[in-house]
Coordinates of C-alpha atoms in Angstrom, one line a residue:
M1 CA 57.6 4.1 -63.3
G2 CA 55.1 3.1 -65.8
R3 CA 52.0 1.3 -64.9
H4 CA 49.6 0.9 -67.7
A5 CA 48.7 -1.8 -70.2
E6 CA 46.1 -1.5 -72.9
T7 CA 44.8 -3.5 -75.8
G8 CA 43.7 -2.4 -79.2
Q9 CA 40.5 -3.8 -80.9
M10 CA 42.4 -6.9 -81.9
E11 CA 42.4 -10.1 -79.6
D12 CA 46.1 -10.7 -79.4
D13 CA 47.4 -7.2 -79.1
V14 CA 48.8 -6.4 -75.6
F15 CA 50.1 -2.9 -74.5
V16 CA 52.2 -3.4 -71.3
D17 CA 54.2 -1.1 -69.3
I18 CA 57.0 -3.6 -68.3
T19 CA 58.7 -1.1 -66.0
A20 CA 56.0 -1.9 -63.4
L21 CA 57.3 -5.5 -63.2
R22 CA 60.5 -6.6 -61.3
I23 CA 61.6 -10.0 -62.8
P24 CA 62.5 -12.4 -60.0
S25 CA 66.1 -13.6 -60.0
P26 CA 66.7 -17.0 -61.7
S27 CA 67.1 -18.5 -58.2
L28 CA 63.3 -18.2 -57.8
W29 CA 62.6 -20.4 -60.7
K30 CA 62.5 -24.1 -60.8
E31 CA 65.8 -25.2 -62.3
Q32 CA 65.9 -22.2 -64.3
K33 CA 63.6 -23.8 -66.9
I34 CA 61.4 -20.7 -67.2
Y35 CA 64.1 -18.5 -67.9
M36 CA 65.5 -20.8 -70.9
E37 CA 62.0 -20.9 -72.2
I38 CA 61.7 -17.1 -72.2
V39 CA 65.0 -16.8 -74.1
K40 CA 64.0 -19.5 -76.7
A41 CA 60.7 -17.8 -77.1
G42 CA 62.3 -14.5 -78.0
F43 CA 59.6 -12.6 -76.0
K44 CA 56.8 -13.8 -78.2
I45 CA 53.4 -13.1 -76.8
N46 CA 52.4 -16.6 -76.2
G47 CA 55.8 -17.3 -74.4
V48 CA 55.6 -14.3 -72.2
E49 CA 52.0 -15.2 -71.1
N50 CA 53.3 -18.8 -70.3
W51 CA 56.3 -17.4 -68.4
A52 CA 53.9 -15.1 -66.3
K53 CA 51.7 -18.1 -65.4
E54 CA 54.8 -20.2 -64.2
V55 CA 56.0 -17.1 -62.3
C56 CA 52.6 -16.7 -60.6
K57 CA 52.5 -20.3 -59.7
T58 CA 56.0 -20.2 -58.1
L59 CA 55.2 -17.2 -56.1
E60 CA 52.0 -18.7 -54.8
E61 CA 53.7 -21.9 -53.7
K62 CA 56.4 -19.8 -51.9
Q63 CA 53.7 -17.7 -50.2
E64 CA 52.0 -20.9 -48.9
N65 CA 55.3 -22.3 -47.5
K66 CA 56.0 -19.1 -45.6
K67 CA 52.3 -18.7 -44.5
I68 CA 51.8 -18.5 -40.7
S69 CA 48.1 -17.8 -40.5
G70 CA 47.4 -20.6 -38.1
S71 CA 50.0 -19.4 -35.6
E72 CA 49.2 -19.1 -31.9
K73 CA 49.9 -15.3 -32.1
E74 CA 47.3 -14.7 -34.9
Q75 CA 44.8 -16.8 -33.1
F76 CA 45.2 -14.9 -29.9
L77 CA 45.0 -11.4 -31.5
T78 CA 41.8 -12.5 -33.6
K79 CA 40.0 -13.6 -30.3
K80 CA 40.9 -10.4 -28.7
R81 CA 39.7 -8.4 -31.6
K82 CA 36.3 -10.1 -31.6
K83 CA 35.9 -9.5 -27.8
I84 CA 36.7 -5.8 -28.1
E85 CA 34.4 -5.5 -31.2
K86 CA 31.6 -7.2 -29.2
S87 CA 32.1 -4.9 -26.2
L88 CA 32.0 -1.8 -28.3
A89 CA 28.8 -3.0 -30.1
N90 CA 27.1 -3.5 -26.7
Q91 CA 28.0 0.0 -25.7
K92 CA 26.3 1.4 -28.7
H93 CA 23.0 0.0 -27.5
D94 CA 23.4 0.9 -23.8
K95 CA 22.3 4.7 -23.4
K96 CA 23.8 5.0 -19.9
V97 CA 27.4 4.4 -21.3
S98 CA 28.8 7.5 -22.8
R99 CA 30.6 7.2 -26.1
E100 CA 33.2 9.7 -24.9
D101 CA 34.1 7.5 -21.9
D102 CA 37.8 7.0 -21.2
K103 CA 37.2 3.2 -21.5
T104 CA 35.6 3.4 -24.8
I105 CA 38.6 5.5 -26.3
T106 CA 40.9 3.1 -24.9
K107 CA 39.2 0.1 -26.3
I108 CA 39.1 1.7 -29.9
A109 CA 42.9 2.6 -29.8
E110 CA 43.6 -1.0 -28.6
L111 CA 41.4 -2.3 -31.5
E112 CA 43.4 -0.2 -34.1
N113 CA 46.7 -1.5 -32.7
I114 CA 45.4 -5.1 -33.0
M115 CA 44.4 -4.5 -36.6
D116 CA 47.7 -3.2 -37.6
R117 CA 49.4 -6.2 -36.0
L118 CA 47.2 -8.6 -37.8
E119 CA 47.9 -6.8 -41.2
K120 CA 51.6 -7.1 -40.7
I121 CA 51.2 -10.8 -40.0
A122 CA 49.1 -11.4 -43.2
E123 CA 51.4 -9.2 -45.2
I124 CA 53.1 -11.0 -48.2
P125 CA 56.9 -11.1 -48.0
S126 CA 58.7 -8.9 -50.5
D127 CA 60.5 -11.9 -52.1
C128 CA 57.1 -13.7 -52.7
T129 CA 55.7 -11.1 -55.2
Y130 CA 56.9 -9.8 -58.5
A131 CA 55.6 -6.1 -57.8
N132 CA 58.3 -3.5 -57.8
D133 CA 58.3 -1.6 -54.6
Q134 CA 59.7 1.3 -56.2
A135 CA 57.0 1.6 -58.8
V136 CA 54.1 4.3 -58.3
D137 CA 51.5 1.7 -59.2
K138 CA 52.0 -2.0 -58.8
E139 CA 49.2 -3.1 -61.1
V140 CA 49.4 -4.0 -64.7
V141 CA 46.1 -3.4 -66.6
T142 CA 45.1 -5.4 -69.4
A143 CA 42.0 -4.2 -71.5
T144 CA 40.4 -3.5 -74.9
G145 CA 41.0 -0.4 -77.0
T146 CA 38.0 1.1 -75.2
L147 CA 40.1 1.9 -72.3
A148 CA 42.4 4.1 -74.6
L149 CA 39.5 5.7 -76.4
G150 CA 37.6 7.1 -73.4
I151 CA 38.8 6.7 -69.9
N152 CA 41.2 9.2 -68.6
M153 CA 43.9 6.7 -67.3
P154 CA 47.4 8.0 -68.3
C155 CA 50.7 6.0 -67.9
K156 CA 54.5 6.7 -68.3
S157 CA 55.0 4.5 -71.4
V158 CA 52.9 2.6 -73.9
I159 CA 54.0 -0.4 -76.0
F160 CA 52.3 -1.4 -79.2
L161 CA 52.8 -5.2 -79.4
Q162 CA 52.2 -7.0 -82.7
N163 CA 50.5 -5.6 -85.8
S164 CA 46.9 -5.5 -86.7
V165 CA 44.5 -4.2 -89.4
Y166 CA 42.6 -2.3 -86.6
L167 CA 45.6 -0.2 -85.6
D168 CA 45.0 2.9 -87.8
A169 CA 46.1 6.5 -87.4
L170 CA 43.0 7.4 -85.0
N171 CA 43.5 4.4 -82.8
Y172 CA 47.3 5.1 -82.7
R173 CA 46.8 8.7 -81.7
Q174 CA 44.2 7.7 -78.9
M175 CA 46.4 5.0 -77.5
S176 CA 49.8 6.7 -77.6
G177 CA 48.1 9.8 -76.1
R178 CA 48.0 8.0 -72.8
A179 CA 51.8 8.1 -72.7
G180 CA 52.9 10.8 -70.1
R181 CA 51.2 11.9 -66.9
R182 CA 50.3 15.4 -66.4
G183 CA 52.1 16.9 -63.5
Q184 CA 54.4 13.8 -63.2
D185 CA 56.2 13.3 -66.5
L186 CA 57.7 15.8 -68.8
L187 CA 57.6 13.2 -71.7
G188 CA 55.9 10.0 -72.3
N189 CA 57.4 7.0 -74.0
V190 CA 55.9 5.1 -76.8
F191 CA 57.3 1.7 -77.8
F192 CA 56.7 -0.5 -81.0
Y193 CA 57.4 -4.3 -81.0
D194 CA 57.0 -6.7 -84.0
I195 CA 55.4 -3.9 -86.2
P196 CA 56.9 -3.2 -89.6
L197 CA 58.8 0.1 -89.9
P198 CA 56.7 1.4 -92.8
K199 CA 53.6 0.8 -90.8
I200 CA 55.1 2.8 -87.9
Q201 CA 56.2 5.6 -90.1
K202 CA 52.6 5.7 -91.6
L203 CA 50.9 5.7 -88.1
M204 CA 53.1 8.6 -87.0
K205 CA 52.8 10.8 -90.1
S206 CA 49.1 10.1 -90.9
N207 CA 46.5 12.7 -90.2
V208 CA 43.5 12.1 -87.9
P209 CA 40.2 11.8 -89.9
E210 CA 38.2 14.9 -89.8
L211 CA 35.0 15.0 -87.9
R212 CA 32.0 15.7 -90.0
G213 CA 28.4 16.2 -88.6
Q214 CA 25.2 14.8 -90.0
F215 CA 22.3 16.8 -91.2
P216 CA 20.8 17.9 -87.9
L217 CA 17.4 19.0 -88.8
T218 CA 14.1 17.2 -89.3
I219 CA 10.6 18.4 -89.4
S220 CA 9.8 16.9 -86.0
L221 CA 12.9 18.5 -84.4
I222 CA 11.9 21.9 -85.8
L223 CA 8.3 21.5 -84.4
R224 CA 9.8 20.5 -81.0
V225 CA 11.9 23.7 -81.2
M226 CA 8.8 25.8 -81.8
L227 CA 7.0 23.9 -79.1
L228 CA 9.8 24.9 -76.7
A229 CA 9.8 28.4 -77.8
S230 CA 6.0 28.9 -77.6
K231 CA 5.2 27.0 -74.5
A232 CA 8.2 28.2 -72.3
D233 CA 7.7 30.6 -69.4
D234 CA 10.8 32.6 -70.2
K235 CA 10.3 33.4 -73.9
E236 CA 13.6 35.1 -74.5
D237 CA 15.6 32.2 -72.9
A238 CA 13.7 29.5 -74.9
Q239 CA 14.4 31.6 -78.2
A240 CA 18.2 31.8 -77.4
K241 CA 18.3 28.1 -76.8
A242 CA 16.4 27.4 -80.1
L243 CA 18.7 29.7 -82.0
S244 CA 21.8 28.1 -80.4
L245 CA 20.7 24.7 -81.5
L246 CA 20.0 25.8 -85.2
Q247 CA 23.2 28.0 -85.4
H248 CA 25.9 25.7 -83.7
S249 CA 25.6 22.6 -85.8
L250 CA 28.9 20.5 -86.4
L251 CA 27.8 20.1 -90.0
S252 CA 28.1 24.0 -90.5
F253 CA 31.6 24.3 -88.6
K254 CA 33.6 26.5 -90.9
Q255 CA 31.3 26.0 -93.6
P256 CA 29.2 29.2 -94.1
R257 CA 27.6 27.8 -97.2
T258 CA 26.1 24.7 -95.2
L259 CA 24.8 27.2 -92.7
E260 CA 22.7 29.0 -95.3
M261 CA 21.4 25.6 -96.5
L262 CA 20.3 24.7 -93.0
K263 CA 18.4 28.1 -92.9
L264 CA 16.6 27.3 -96.1
Y265 CA 15.6 23.8 -94.8
L266 CA 14.3 25.6 -91.7
L267 CA 12.1 27.9 -93.9
F268 CA 10.7 25.2 -96.1
S269 CA 10.0 23.0 -92.9
L270 CA 8.2 26.0 -91.3
Q271 CA 6.2 26.6 -94.5
F272 CA 5.0 22.9 -94.5
L273 CA 4.1 23.1 -90.8
V274 CA 2.1 26.3 -91.3
K275 CA 0.2 24.8 -94.4
E276 CA -0.5 21.6 -92.3
G277 CA -1.8 23.4 -89.2
Y278 CA 0.9 22.4 -86.9
V279 CA 2.0 26.0 -86.3
D280 CA 0.0 29.4 -86.7
R281 CA 1.4 32.5 -88.3
D282 CA 2.4 33.7 -84.8
G283 CA 4.7 30.8 -84.3
N284 CA 2.5 29.0 -81.7
T285 CA 2.0 25.2 -82.0
T286 CA -1.5 23.9 -82.6
G287 CA -3.6 20.9 -83.4
F288 CA -1.7 17.6 -83.4
S289 CA 1.7 19.1 -82.7
G290 CA 2.0 17.5 -79.4
L291 CA 1.4 14.0 -80.7
V292 CA 3.9 14.5 -83.6
T293 CA 6.5 15.7 -81.3
H294 CA 5.9 12.9 -78.8
L295 CA 6.4 10.4 -81.6
H296 CA 9.5 12.2 -83.2
Y297 CA 11.7 9.1 -83.2
H298 CA 9.2 7.6 -85.9
E299 CA 9.3 10.4 -88.4
P300 CA 7.9 10.4 -91.0
S301 CA 5.3 7.9 -89.8
N302 CA 4.2 10.3 -87.0
I303 CA 3.2 12.9 -89.6
V304 CA 1.5 10.3 -91.8
L305 CA -0.5 9.2 -88.8
V306 CA -1.9 12.6 -88.2
E307 CA -2.7 12.8 -92.0
F308 CA -4.8 9.7 -91.6
L309 CA -6.5 11.2 -88.7
V310 CA -7.3 14.6 -90.3
R311 CA -8.8 12.9 -93.3
G312 CA -11.0 11.0 -91.1
L313 CA -9.8 7.4 -92.3
F314 CA -9.6 6.0 -88.7
H315 CA -13.2 7.3 -87.9
K316 CA -14.3 5.5 -91.1
L317 CA -12.5 2.3 -89.9
C318 CA -13.4 2.2 -86.3
Q319 CA -17.1 1.4 -86.4
R320 CA -18.8 -0.8 -83.9
S321 CA -20.6 -3.9 -85.2
K322 CA -23.4 -3.6 -82.5
K323 CA -25.1 -0.6 -81.2
G324 CA -24.6 0.1 -77.5
S325 CA -21.4 -2.1 -77.3
R326 CA -18.2 -0.4 -76.1
L327 CA -15.9 -3.0 -77.7
F328 CA -15.0 -3.3 -81.4
S329 CA -15.0 -6.4 -83.4
E330 CA -11.8 -8.5 -83.9
D331 CA -11.9 -7.7 -87.7
V332 CA -11.7 -3.8 -86.9
M333 CA -8.8 -4.4 -84.5
E334 CA -6.8 -6.5 -87.0
K335 CA -7.4 -3.8 -89.7
L336 CA -6.2 -1.0 -87.2
V337 CA -3.1 -3.2 -86.3
L338 CA -2.4 -3.6 -90.1
V339 CA -2.4 0.1 -90.7
L340 CA -0.3 0.7 -87.6
A341 CA 2.2 -2.0 -88.6
H342 CA 2.8 -0.2 -92.0
L343 CA 3.8 3.1 -89.9
F344 CA 5.6 1.8 -86.8
G345 CA 6.8 -1.8 -87.7
R346 CA 8.7 -1.2 -90.9
K347 CA 11.0 -4.2 -90.8
Y348 CA 11.9 -5.5 -94.4
I349 CA 12.3 -9.1 -95.5
P350 CA 14.8 -10.0 -98.3
A351 CA 12.9 -10.4 -101.6
A352 CA 14.5 -13.9 -102.1
V353 CA 12.3 -15.3 -99.2
V354 CA 9.1 -14.6 -101.0
N355 CA 9.8 -17.2 -103.8
S356 CA 11.4 -19.7 -101.4
Q357 CA 9.9 -23.0 -100.4
R358 CA 9.9 -22.2 -96.7
K359 CA 6.9 -23.1 -94.6
F360 CA 5.4 -21.0 -92.0
Y361 CA 3.3 -22.6 -89.2
Q362 CA 1.8 -19.8 -87.0
S363 CA 2.6 -16.5 -88.6
K364 CA 1.6 -15.1 -91.9
V365 CA 5.1 -13.4 -92.2
F366 CA 4.3 -11.1 -95.1
L367 CA 2.4 -7.9 -94.2
E368 CA -0.4 -7.2 -96.6
D369 CA -0.8 -3.9 -98.4
L370 CA -2.6 -0.8 -96.9
P371 CA -6.3 -0.5 -97.4
E372 CA -7.0 1.3 -100.6
D373 CA -8.3 4.5 -99.0
F374 CA -5.1 4.7 -96.7
A375 CA -2.8 3.9 -99.6
A376 CA -4.4 6.8 -101.6
A377 CA -3.9 9.2 -98.7
L378 CA -0.3 8.1 -98.3
H379 CA 0.3 8.7 -102.1
E380 CA -1.2 12.2 -101.9
Y381 CA 0.9 12.9 -98.9
N382 CA 4.1 11.8 -100.4
C383 CA 3.4 14.0 -103.7
K384 CA 2.8 17.0 -101.4
I385 CA 6.2 16.4 -99.6
E386 CA 8.0 15.7 -102.9
E387 CA 6.7 18.9 -104.4
N388 CA 7.5 21.1 -101.5
F389 CA 10.9 19.8 -100.7
G390 CA 11.7 19.4 -104.5
Q391 CA 11.8 23.2 -104.7
F392 CA 13.9 23.3 -101.8
L393 CA 16.5 20.9 -103.5
R394 CA 16.5 23.2 -106.5
I395 CA 17.4 26.3 -104.6
V396 CA 19.9 24.5 -102.5
S397 CA 21.6 23.1 -105.7
T398 CA 22.7 26.6 -106.5
M399 CA 25.1 26.5 -103.4
A400 CA 26.9 23.4 -104.6
D401 CA 30.6 23.4 -105.6
M402 CA 30.2 23.0 -109.4
K403 CA 34.0 22.6 -109.9
Q404 CA 33.8 19.5 -107.6
E405 CA 30.7 18.3 -109.2
S406 CA 32.5 18.3 -112.6
Q407 CA 35.3 15.9 -111.2
L408 CA 35.1 12.2 -111.2
P409 CA 35.1 11.1 -107.4
L410 CA 38.2 8.9 -107.5
S411 CA 40.5 10.0 -110.3
E412 CA 39.4 13.7 -109.7
L413 CA 39.6 14.2 -113.5
D414 CA 38.1 17.7 -114.1
F415 CA 35.7 17.8 -117.2
S416 CA 35.1 21.5 -116.9
S417 CA 38.6 22.5 -117.6
T418 CA 39.7 23.7 -121.1
E419 CA 42.2 20.8 -121.2
Q420 CA 39.4 18.3 -121.6
L421 CA 37.4 20.1 -124.4
E422 CA 38.8 17.6 -127.0
S423 CA 37.1 14.7 -125.1
Q424 CA 33.6 13.8 -126.6
L425 CA 32.4 13.0 -123.2
A426 CA 33.5 16.4 -121.7
S427 CA 31.9 18.3 -124.6
H428 CA 28.7 16.4 -124.1
L429 CA 28.7 17.0 -120.5
M430 CA 29.1 20.7 -120.8
N431 CA 26.5 20.9 -123.5
C432 CA 23.7 19.1 -121.9
S433 CA 22.7 22.0 -119.6
E434 CA 19.2 22.2 -120.9
G435 CA 16.8 21.0 -118.1
R436 CA 19.8 20.4 -115.9
T437 CA 20.7 23.1 -113.4
S438 CA 20.2 21.2 -110.0
V439 CA 21.3 17.6 -110.8
S440 CA 24.8 16.1 -111.3
P441 CA 26.3 16.7 -114.8
F442 CA 27.1 13.0 -115.0
V443 CA 23.6 11.7 -114.4
C444 CA 22.2 13.7 -117.4
L445 CA 24.1 11.0 -119.7
S446 CA 21.1 8.8 -118.4
G447 CA 18.5 11.4 -119.4
N448 CA 17.8 12.7 -116.0
T449 CA 16.6 16.3 -115.5
D450 CA 15.7 18.7 -112.7
L451 CA 12.2 17.0 -112.5
D452 CA 13.8 14.0 -110.9
L453 CA 14.3 15.9 -107.8
L454 CA 10.6 15.9 -107.4
N455 CA 10.8 12.1 -106.9
A456 CA 12.1 10.9 -103.5
G457 CA 13.0 7.5 -105.1
T458 CA 15.6 9.1 -107.5
V459 CA 16.9 12.0 -105.3
N460 CA 19.9 10.0 -104.1
S461 CA 20.9 9.2 -107.6
V462 CA 20.7 12.6 -109.2
I463 CA 21.3 15.1 -106.5
L464 CA 24.5 17.0 -106.3
R465 CA 26.9 15.4 -103.8
T466 CA 28.5 18.4 -102.5
I467 CA 25.1 19.5 -101.1
G468 CA 25.1 16.9 -98.3
I469 CA 21.4 16.0 -98.5
T470 CA 19.9 12.6 -99.1
A471 CA 16.4 11.3 -99.5
A472 CA 16.6 10.4 -95.8
N473 CA 16.2 14.1 -94.9
L474 CA 12.9 14.2 -96.7
P475 CA 10.0 13.0 -94.7
V476 CA 8.5 10.7 -97.3
L477 CA 7.2 7.2 -96.4
H478 CA 7.5 4.8 -99.2
S479 CA 4.7 2.2 -99.3
K480 CA 7.0 -0.3 -101.2
R481 CA 10.8 -0.8 -101.2
H482 CA 12.9 -2.6 -103.9
D483 CA 16.3 -4.2 -103.7
N484 CA 19.3 -3.6 -105.9
Q485 CA 17.7 -6.1 -108.4
G486 CA 14.5 -4.3 -108.6
R487 CA 12.5 -6.9 -106.5
I488 CA 9.9 -5.8 -104.0
M489 CA 11.0 -6.3 -100.4
P490 CA 7.9 -7.1 -98.3
L491 CA 7.4 -5.9 -94.8
N492 CA 7.6 -8.2 -91.9
A493 CA 4.3 -8.7 -90.4
Y494 CA 5.4 -9.5 -86.9
I495 CA 3.2 -6.9 -85.2
L496 CA 0.1 -8.3 -86.7
D497 CA 1.2 -11.9 -86.4
F498 CA 1.8 -11.4 -82.6
Y499 CA -1.5 -9.8 -82.1
K500 CA -3.2 -12.9 -83.6
H501 CA -1.3 -15.6 -81.9
G502 CA 0.7 -13.9 -79.0
S503 CA 3.7 -16.3 -79.3
L504 CA 7.3 -15.0 -79.1
A505 CA 8.4 -18.5 -80.2
A506 CA 6.6 -18.1 -83.5
M507 CA 8.5 -14.9 -84.0
A508 CA 11.7 -16.8 -84.0
Q509 CA 10.3 -19.8 -86.0
D510 CA 8.5 -18.1 -88.7
N511 CA 9.3 -14.3 -88.7
S512 CA 13.0 -14.9 -88.4
L513 CA 13.2 -12.6 -85.2
H514 CA 15.1 -13.7 -82.1
E515 CA 12.7 -13.9 -79.1
G516 CA 14.7 -11.1 -77.3
D517 CA 14.8 -8.7 -80.3
A518 CA 11.1 -9.5 -81.0
Y519 CA 10.1 -8.6 -77.5
Y520 CA 11.8 -5.2 -77.6
L521 CA 10.4 -4.5 -81.1
L522 CA 6.9 -5.4 -79.9
R523 CA 7.3 -3.4 -76.7
D524 CA 8.5 -0.2 -78.7
F525 CA 5.2 -0.7 -80.7
A526 CA 3.2 -1.1 -77.6
L527 CA 4.7 2.2 -76.2
A528 CA 3.9 4.1 -79.3
L529 CA 0.4 2.8 -79.2
K530 CA 0.1 3.9 -75.6
A531 CA 1.4 7.3 -76.5
I532 CA -1.2 7.7 -79.3
S533 CA -4.0 6.5 -77.1
V534 CA -3.0 9.0 -74.3
S535 CA -2.6 11.9 -76.6
L536 CA -5.9 11.2 -78.5
S537 CA -7.7 11.1 -75.2
E538 CA -6.3 14.4 -74.1
L539 CA -7.0 16.2 -77.4
C540 CA -10.4 14.9 -77.9
D541 CA -13.2 16.3 -75.5
N542 CA -15.7 13.5 -76.4
E543 CA -14.7 10.5 -74.4
D544 CA -17.0 8.3 -76.3
D545 CA -15.3 9.0 -79.7
N546 CA -14.9 5.8 -81.5
V547 CA -11.2 6.4 -82.5
V548 CA -10.2 7.3 -78.9
Q549 CA -11.9 4.1 -77.6
A550 CA -10.5 1.9 -80.4
F551 CA -6.8 3.0 -79.8
E552 CA -7.4 2.5 -75.9
Q553 CA -8.9 -1.0 -76.4
L554 CA -6.1 -1.9 -78.8
S555 CA -3.3 -0.6 -76.5
Q556 CA -4.9 -2.5 -73.5
Q557 CA -5.1 -5.8 -75.5
Y558 CA -1.7 -5.5 -77.0
W559 CA -0.1 -4.8 -73.6
E560 CA -2.0 -8.0 -72.1
K561 CA -0.7 -10.2 -74.7
L562 CA 2.9 -8.9 -74.3
D563 CA 2.7 -9.4 -70.5
K564 CA 1.6 -13.0 -71.0
A565 CA 4.4 -13.7 -73.6

C-alpha cells in the first residue's frame, strides 16, 4: 500500500516504497534475461535501475502492439465528437437559442458518452503496465532530501538505501517521519538496506540537535520598533506587538538569564539613540530615524552615513565648480561614490592579490582610503560606540556561567575545582583576577584585561563565551580588515570602477566578479542610493540644497549606466 520514494542529500541514495510496484511475471521478459540480471545484481542500485529501464521498454513495445488508435471505430467517434462540439459552440453565440433547450441537453449528454467511450479505447491494458491496481497510489516519487524536510507527503513505508555521510540523526528523523499516513495507517514501516548495523543503531538512538536562536536585536531593529510604536494609530496594539517581539525571542527560550541580557542591550541601545537624536525622551522618533530604518539591512553603514551628514561632511564635499550650474563636476561625483562605496559596497579582496603580478585593464580594483575628514569622523564614531557598548559588555559579563568559563571547551577540564589547585596553570588562572572580571580567565594568560572589551577588534577573543554576544552585535564599522596573518585586506572598488567605465565585462575580468553577481551587487547599491536621495529630498525643505541635488544627480547617472549595461 506504500507509495512514496525519497532521496537524501546524496546523489545515489534512493528511498523507494516497493509495495507500489507489481513485478511482471517472467513471461513478460525477453528470454528471462532481465530476471537473471536482477538475481546476479543482488538488487544493487545500478542493477535495479537497469532492470526498470528494460521493463519500461518491454511494456512500451507491448502497448504499441496492442494499440488500435487508428481503428475505424475511434475515427468515427472522433468525427462525431468534433461535430457536436462545433454545434454547441455555435449555440453559445446564437442568442435566439436557449441554453436550456432539450436538444442542447441531449447533445451534451451524447458528448459525455462519446468521451467515455474514447477513454476506454485509449486505456492501457492491465497487462501492459507495472502499476499495482490494488495500490492506493500508483506513482513512485524520486526526489532529493528536500521533499522529506519540508513537504507534507506521508507514505506507508520508507526505505533507506545505501549509506552516506549526509545521513545523520536530523535527516533520519525527518525522512523516517514520513512513514505512516494519518487516518490510514496505525504504524509506518522504516527499512534499511546496505547500511551498517552500528550506523543504524546510532541513527535511531541519537538525539536531534537543539535549536538555538541568534542574537535578535540590533540598533536599527530597536529604532524600527520605536518608529512603529510612535507612528501607529493604535498605540496600545503597537506597544503590545513591540513587547511581543522583544520578549519571545528563540534565543531566550527557557533561558531567563539571556532575557535579562536582551533587556540590558535594549536599554543601552535606547541610550545611544537618545544621545544621537534619533529618539526623544518621550519615545518619539525624530531626525534621520526614517533614513536609518529604511537602510536597516546596511547596519552600521546607515548610522555612519547619518553621522557624516550631521557633521556637514557631505555639504563640504558637494560644492559646485561653477556658479549658477545645477550639475556637479565629475571629480565631486567620484569622491562621493568613493565615500559611499566604503559604506555600502564592502566586499573584500584577499591580501595575497595585492602583491601578485596580475594586470588590470579597465578597473582600479583596490578601493582607495576614505578622505581624511571622513576617516577622522569614522574613527570618532567607532570610539563612541566602543565606549558605550563596552560598558554594556562589562555589565552583561556578570551574568555569565563562570563554572563553564573555567572549563576547557573540549576536555571540559575544570580549573576552578579544588582538585586542580596543585596545577601551576590552575593556581595562576585563579590568582590573576586583578583587572579581570569580564573577560575569559584563559585569555588573561596573554595579558588581556577588561579594557580590551572597549576595542571591537579584540572583543571576540576576550569575551566570555557563555554570554552569546560577539563583535557582530556591536554597530562598529572598521575602516580596515586583516586576515589571519595580519595582512590588510583591501576593499573591492567595483562600485567606483563601474561608475567610471560602466562595463560588466570588466567586473569579471578585473574585479573577479561574475557578471550576474556584479549586476545584482550594483543594483543593490543603486537602490540604496535611490533610497538616500528620496529620503533627503523629503527631509530637506530647501530643494536647492547641494547635498540633495548631488545625491539626486548621482542616483540618476548610476541608474543610467546600469540600464545600459
